[in-house]
């Protein structure tokens, strides 16, 4: 707390000082102190050199803080400013994508995260966001692949990272969703006039058996062309 207060006082005496600003910004960001980070950015942005990378950093930090605080309008304004000043900073694109996703602008959000991935392919969170957005667009295979990549990157970088649990739960959700859709597709084929199966619904034993046979038949139908092609070789 003392270090934070000292740095704020230093910036009041020397507004726009690069060393003080970067040090305090990094400290508040690491502590996830979003109200203070927003205050820092908004107070110091007028004093940072216009058109500089330092101004871009200030706008990025302000945009990130506003996003975490739920102020999407100001977050979008600040992160757009950051990108206009420095388009090659991957994490600004990541925050931009998250803001756009929260605003329901899914296609733009995916493009922003893909730009982040192009600049920082080893950053797990952009792949996680891409996967989530693709799943929302019913792109199951692509979404699963992106989430798997996020998990693999996180495991390599830090096996104890808190993100691992989140990424694994997201992948488990994808698998559960895929199994449910396979079950529903088989049920629709067998009983087209019945209501859609609920996620945890279980049928009579005889119907469950018929459903299992239908699912297995559909599975064989999917792999048959591969098997036939292999046999021809």
Short mmCIF file of C-alpha atoms in Angstrom, two decimals:
data_model
loop_
_atom_site.label_atom_id
_atom_site.label_comp_id
_atom_site.label_asym_id
_atom_site.label_seq_id
_atom_site.Cartn_x
_atom_site.Cartn_y
_atom_site.Cartn_z
CA UNK A 1 0.00 0.00 0.00
CA UNK A 2 2.85 2.36 0.89
CA UNK A 3 4.62 1.74 -2.43
CA UNK A 4 1.41 2.41 -4.33
CA UNK A 5 0.76 5.64 -2.46
CA UNK A 6 4.36 6.78 -2.93
CA UNK A 7 4.20 6.18 -6.68
CA UNK A 8 0.91 8.07 -6.99
CA UNK A 9 2.41 11.00 -5.10
CA UNK A 10 5.46 10.88 -7.34
CA UNK A 11 3.26 11.13 -10.42
CA UNK A 12 1.39 14.06 -8.97
CA UNK A 13 4.72 15.82 -8.60
CA UNK A 14 6.04 14.61 -11.96
CA UNK A 15 2.97 13.95 -14.15
CA UNK A 16 3.75 11.82 -17.20
CA UNK A 17 7.03 10.48 -15.79
CA UNK A 18 7.65 7.29 -17.78
CA UNK A 19 9.45 5.29 -15.10
CA UNK A 20 6.91 6.07 -12.39
CA UNK A 21 3.97 5.45 -14.71
CA UNK A 22 5.23 2.09 -15.98
CA UNK A 23 6.15 0.92 -12.48
CA UNK A 24 2.79 1.86 -10.95
CA UNK A 25 0.86 0.55 -13.96
CA UNK A 26 2.60 -2.84 -13.77
CA UNK A 27 2.00 -3.00 -10.01
CA UNK A 28 -1.72 -2.25 -10.23
CA UNK A 29 -2.15 -4.62 -13.16
CA UNK A 30 -0.43 -7.47 -11.30
CA UNK A 31 -2.67 -6.82 -8.27
CA UNK A 32 -5.81 -6.65 -10.43
CA UNK A 33 -6.58 -3.31 -8.77
CA UNK A 34 -8.86 -2.18 -11.57
CA UNK A 35 -10.33 0.99 -9.98
CA UNK A 36 -6.88 2.36 -9.21
CA UNK A 37 -5.52 1.31 -12.60
CA UNK A 38 -8.36 3.13 -14.34
CA UNK A 39 -7.70 6.19 -12.19
CA UNK A 40 -4.01 6.07 -13.04
CA UNK A 41 -4.65 5.82 -16.78
CA UNK A 42 -7.26 8.57 -16.91
CA UNK A 43 -5.22 10.94 -14.75
CA UNK A 44 -1.95 10.39 -16.62
CA UNK A 45 -3.05 10.04 -20.25
CA UNK A 46 -3.23 13.85 -20.77
CA UNK A 47 0.40 14.11 -19.61
CA UNK A 48 1.89 11.27 -21.70
CA UNK A 49 3.68 12.21 -24.96
CA UNK A 50 1.12 12.39 -27.75
CA UNK A 51 1.41 9.64 -30.33
CA UNK A 52 3.95 7.71 -28.27
CA UNK A 53 4.09 4.07 -27.25
CA UNK A 54 3.77 5.29 -23.68
CA UNK A 55 0.42 6.85 -24.56
CA UNK A 56 -0.57 3.56 -26.19
CA UNK A 57 0.38 1.72 -22.99
CA UNK A 58 -1.70 4.12 -20.92
CA UNK A 59 -4.71 3.64 -23.16
CA UNK A 60 -4.25 -0.14 -23.05
CA UNK A 61 -4.11 -0.22 -19.25
CA UNK A 62 -7.13 2.05 -19.03
CA UNK A 63 -9.06 -0.07 -21.51
CA UNK A 64 -8.23 -3.25 -19.62
CA UNK A 65 -9.28 -1.75 -16.29
CA UNK A 66 -12.55 -0.42 -17.74
CA UNK A 67 -13.34 -3.82 -19.23
CA UNK A 68 -12.81 -5.54 -15.88
CA UNK A 69 -15.02 -2.94 -14.22
CA UNK A 70 -17.78 -3.44 -16.80
CA UNK A 71 -17.51 -0.01 -18.42
CA UNK A 72 -17.57 -1.29 -22.00
CA UNK A 73 -18.11 2.05 -23.71
CA UNK A 74 -15.02 3.63 -22.19
CA UNK A 75 -13.07 0.38 -22.55
CA UNK A 76 -13.76 0.34 -26.28
CA UNK A 77 -12.78 4.00 -26.64
CA UNK A 78 -9.49 3.52 -24.81
CA UNK A 79 -8.47 0.24 -26.43
CA UNK A 80 -9.29 1.63 -29.88
CA UNK A 81 -7.02 4.55 -29.06
CA UNK A 82 -4.27 2.13 -27.98
CA UNK A 83 -4.52 0.18 -31.24
CA UNK A 84 -4.49 3.32 -33.32
CA UNK A 85 -1.19 4.26 -31.68
CA UNK A 86 0.37 0.79 -31.60
CA UNK A 87 -1.20 -1.87 -33.78
CA UNK A 88 1.50 -4.48 -33.15
CA UNK A 89 0.84 -4.93 -29.41
CA UNK A 90 -0.85 -8.32 -29.14
CA UNK A 91 -2.51 -7.76 -25.78
CA UNK A 92 -4.38 -4.68 -26.96
CA UNK A 93 -6.01 -6.86 -29.61
CA UNK A 94 -6.87 -9.38 -26.90
CA UNK A 95 -8.60 -6.76 -24.77
CA UNK A 96 -10.28 -5.35 -27.88
CA UNK A 97 -11.65 -8.80 -28.68
CA UNK A 98 -12.94 -9.29 -25.15
CA UNK A 99 -14.70 -5.93 -25.20
CA UNK A 100 -16.30 -6.66 -28.59
CA UNK A 101 -17.42 -10.09 -27.38
CA UNK A 102 -19.08 -8.55 -24.31
CA UNK A 103 -20.87 -6.14 -26.66
CA UNK A 104 -22.19 -9.04 -28.76
CA UNK A 105 -20.00 -8.23 -31.78
CA UNK A 106 -18.81 -11.81 -32.17
CA UNK A 107 -17.35 -11.76 -35.68
CA UNK A 108 -15.27 -8.67 -34.90
CA UNK A 109 -14.20 -10.20 -31.61
CA UNK A 110 -12.90 -13.33 -33.35
CA UNK A 111 -10.93 -11.21 -35.80
CA UNK A 112 -9.37 -9.27 -32.93
CA UNK A 113 -8.36 -12.46 -31.11
CA UNK A 114 -6.98 -13.94 -34.33
CA UNK A 115 -4.84 -10.82 -34.74
CA UNK A 116 -3.62 -11.33 -31.17
CA UNK A 117 -2.81 -14.96 -31.97
CA UNK A 118 -0.88 -13.92 -35.07
CA UNK A 119 1.25 -11.55 -32.99
CA UNK A 120 1.58 -13.79 -29.92
CA UNK A 121 0.82 -17.41 -30.93
CA UNK A 122 2.00 -18.70 -27.55
CA UNK A 123 -0.54 -16.65 -25.57
CA UNK A 124 -3.12 -19.18 -24.26
CA UNK A 125 -5.90 -16.70 -23.52
CA UNK A 126 -6.41 -15.57 -27.10
CA UNK A 127 -6.94 -19.22 -28.12
CA UNK A 128 -9.36 -19.68 -25.23
CA UNK A 129 -11.38 -16.65 -26.34
CA UNK A 130 -11.33 -17.84 -29.98
CA UNK A 131 -12.58 -21.25 -28.88
CA UNK A 132 -15.41 -19.80 -26.79
CA UNK A 133 -16.51 -17.51 -29.61
CA UNK A 134 -16.44 -20.34 -32.14
CA UNK A 135 -18.54 -22.53 -29.86
CA UNK A 136 -21.08 -19.72 -29.56
CA UNK A 137 -21.20 -19.75 -33.38
CA UNK A 138 -21.77 -23.55 -33.34
CA UNK A 139 -18.32 -24.22 -34.82
CA UNK A 140 -17.79 -27.22 -32.56
CA UNK A 141 -14.68 -28.75 -34.15
CA UNK A 142 -12.86 -25.44 -34.50
CA UNK A 143 -13.84 -24.39 -30.98
CA UNK A 144 -12.59 -27.66 -29.50
CA UNK A 145 -9.30 -27.33 -31.37
CA UNK A 146 -8.74 -23.77 -30.14
CA UNK A 147 -9.49 -24.75 -26.53
CA UNK A 148 -7.13 -27.72 -26.79
CA UNK A 149 -4.41 -25.39 -28.01
CA UNK A 150 -5.04 -23.00 -25.12
CA UNK A 151 -4.74 -25.88 -22.64
CA UNK A 152 -1.58 -27.27 -24.23
CA UNK A 153 0.11 -23.87 -24.19
CA UNK A 154 -0.86 -23.26 -20.57
CA UNK A 155 0.43 -26.68 -19.52
CA UNK A 156 3.80 -26.06 -21.17
CA UNK A 157 4.18 -22.56 -19.74
CA UNK A 158 3.00 -23.21 -16.17
CA UNK A 159 1.67 -26.56 -15.02
CA UNK A 160 0.31 -24.92 -11.87
CA UNK A 161 -1.49 -22.04 -13.58
CA UNK A 162 -4.99 -21.30 -12.33
CA UNK A 163 -6.14 -21.09 -15.95
CA UNK A 164 -5.65 -24.85 -16.40
CA UNK A 165 -8.79 -25.69 -14.45
CA UNK A 166 -10.84 -23.21 -16.47
CA UNK A 167 -9.51 -24.52 -19.77
CA UNK A 168 -10.14 -28.14 -18.78
CA UNK A 169 -13.68 -27.40 -17.65
CA UNK A 170 -14.33 -25.63 -20.96
CA UNK A 171 -13.10 -28.67 -22.89
CA UNK A 172 -15.19 -30.99 -20.72
CA UNK A 173 -18.19 -28.82 -21.56
CA UNK A 174 -17.47 -29.18 -25.27
CA UNK A 175 -17.29 -32.96 -24.97
CA UNK A 176 -20.55 -33.06 -22.99
CA UNK A 177 -22.21 -30.87 -25.61
CA UNK A 178 -20.95 -33.08 -28.45
CA UNK A 179 -22.20 -36.25 -26.73
CA UNK A 180 -25.60 -34.65 -26.12
CA UNK A 181 -25.90 -33.60 -29.76
CA UNK A 182 -24.99 -37.11 -30.93
CA UNK A 183 -27.62 -38.53 -28.58
CA UNK A 184 -30.24 -36.04 -29.77
CA UNK A 185 -29.47 -36.68 -33.44
CA UNK A 186 -29.94 -40.42 -32.94
CA UNK A 187 -33.18 -39.82 -31.01
CA UNK A 188 -34.53 -37.54 -33.76
CA UNK A 189 -33.87 -40.25 -36.33
CA UNK A 190 -35.60 -42.94 -34.26
CA UNK A 191 -38.49 -40.87 -32.92
CA UNK A 192 -38.99 -37.74 -35.07
CA UNK A 193 -42.26 -36.85 -33.33
CA UNK A 194 -40.90 -36.88 -29.78
CA UNK A 195 -39.77 -33.73 -27.95
CA UNK A 196 -36.03 -32.96 -27.91
CA UNK A 197 -34.16 -34.92 -25.26
CA UNK A 198 -33.23 -32.91 -22.18
CA UNK A 199 -29.52 -32.88 -21.24
CA UNK A 200 -29.82 -35.37 -18.35
CA UNK A 201 -32.91 -37.22 -19.59
CA UNK A 202 -32.87 -41.02 -19.43
CA UNK A 203 -35.33 -43.18 -21.32
CA UNK A 204 -36.83 -46.63 -20.66
CA UNK A 205 -34.27 -49.43 -20.79
CA UNK A 206 -35.53 -50.68 -24.16
CA UNK A 207 -35.39 -47.17 -25.65
CA UNK A 208 -31.91 -46.56 -24.25
CA UNK A 209 -30.78 -49.78 -25.90
CA UNK A 210 -32.27 -48.73 -29.25
CA UNK A 211 -30.65 -45.32 -28.89
CA UNK A 212 -27.24 -46.88 -28.18
CA UNK A 213 -27.53 -49.10 -31.25
CA UNK A 214 -28.48 -46.10 -33.41
CA UNK A 215 -25.56 -44.05 -32.10
CA UNK A 216 -23.16 -46.90 -32.78
CA UNK A 217 -24.59 -47.33 -36.27
CA UNK A 218 -24.10 -43.63 -36.96
CA UNK A 219 -20.54 -43.85 -35.65
CA UNK A 220 -19.79 -46.73 -38.02
CA UNK A 221 -21.30 -44.70 -40.84
CA UNK A 222 -18.90 -41.86 -40.15
CA UNK A 223 -15.77 -44.01 -40.12
CA UNK A 224 -16.76 -46.38 -42.94
CA UNK A 225 -15.38 -44.22 -45.80
CA UNK A 226 -12.00 -44.06 -44.04
CA UNK A 227 -11.94 -47.80 -43.56
CA UNK A 228 -12.93 -48.45 -47.16
CA UNK A 229 -10.27 -46.07 -48.45
CA UNK A 230 -7.68 -47.78 -46.27
CA UNK A 231 -8.71 -51.21 -47.56
CA UNK A 232 -8.36 -50.07 -51.17
CA UNK A 233 -4.77 -49.00 -50.43
#
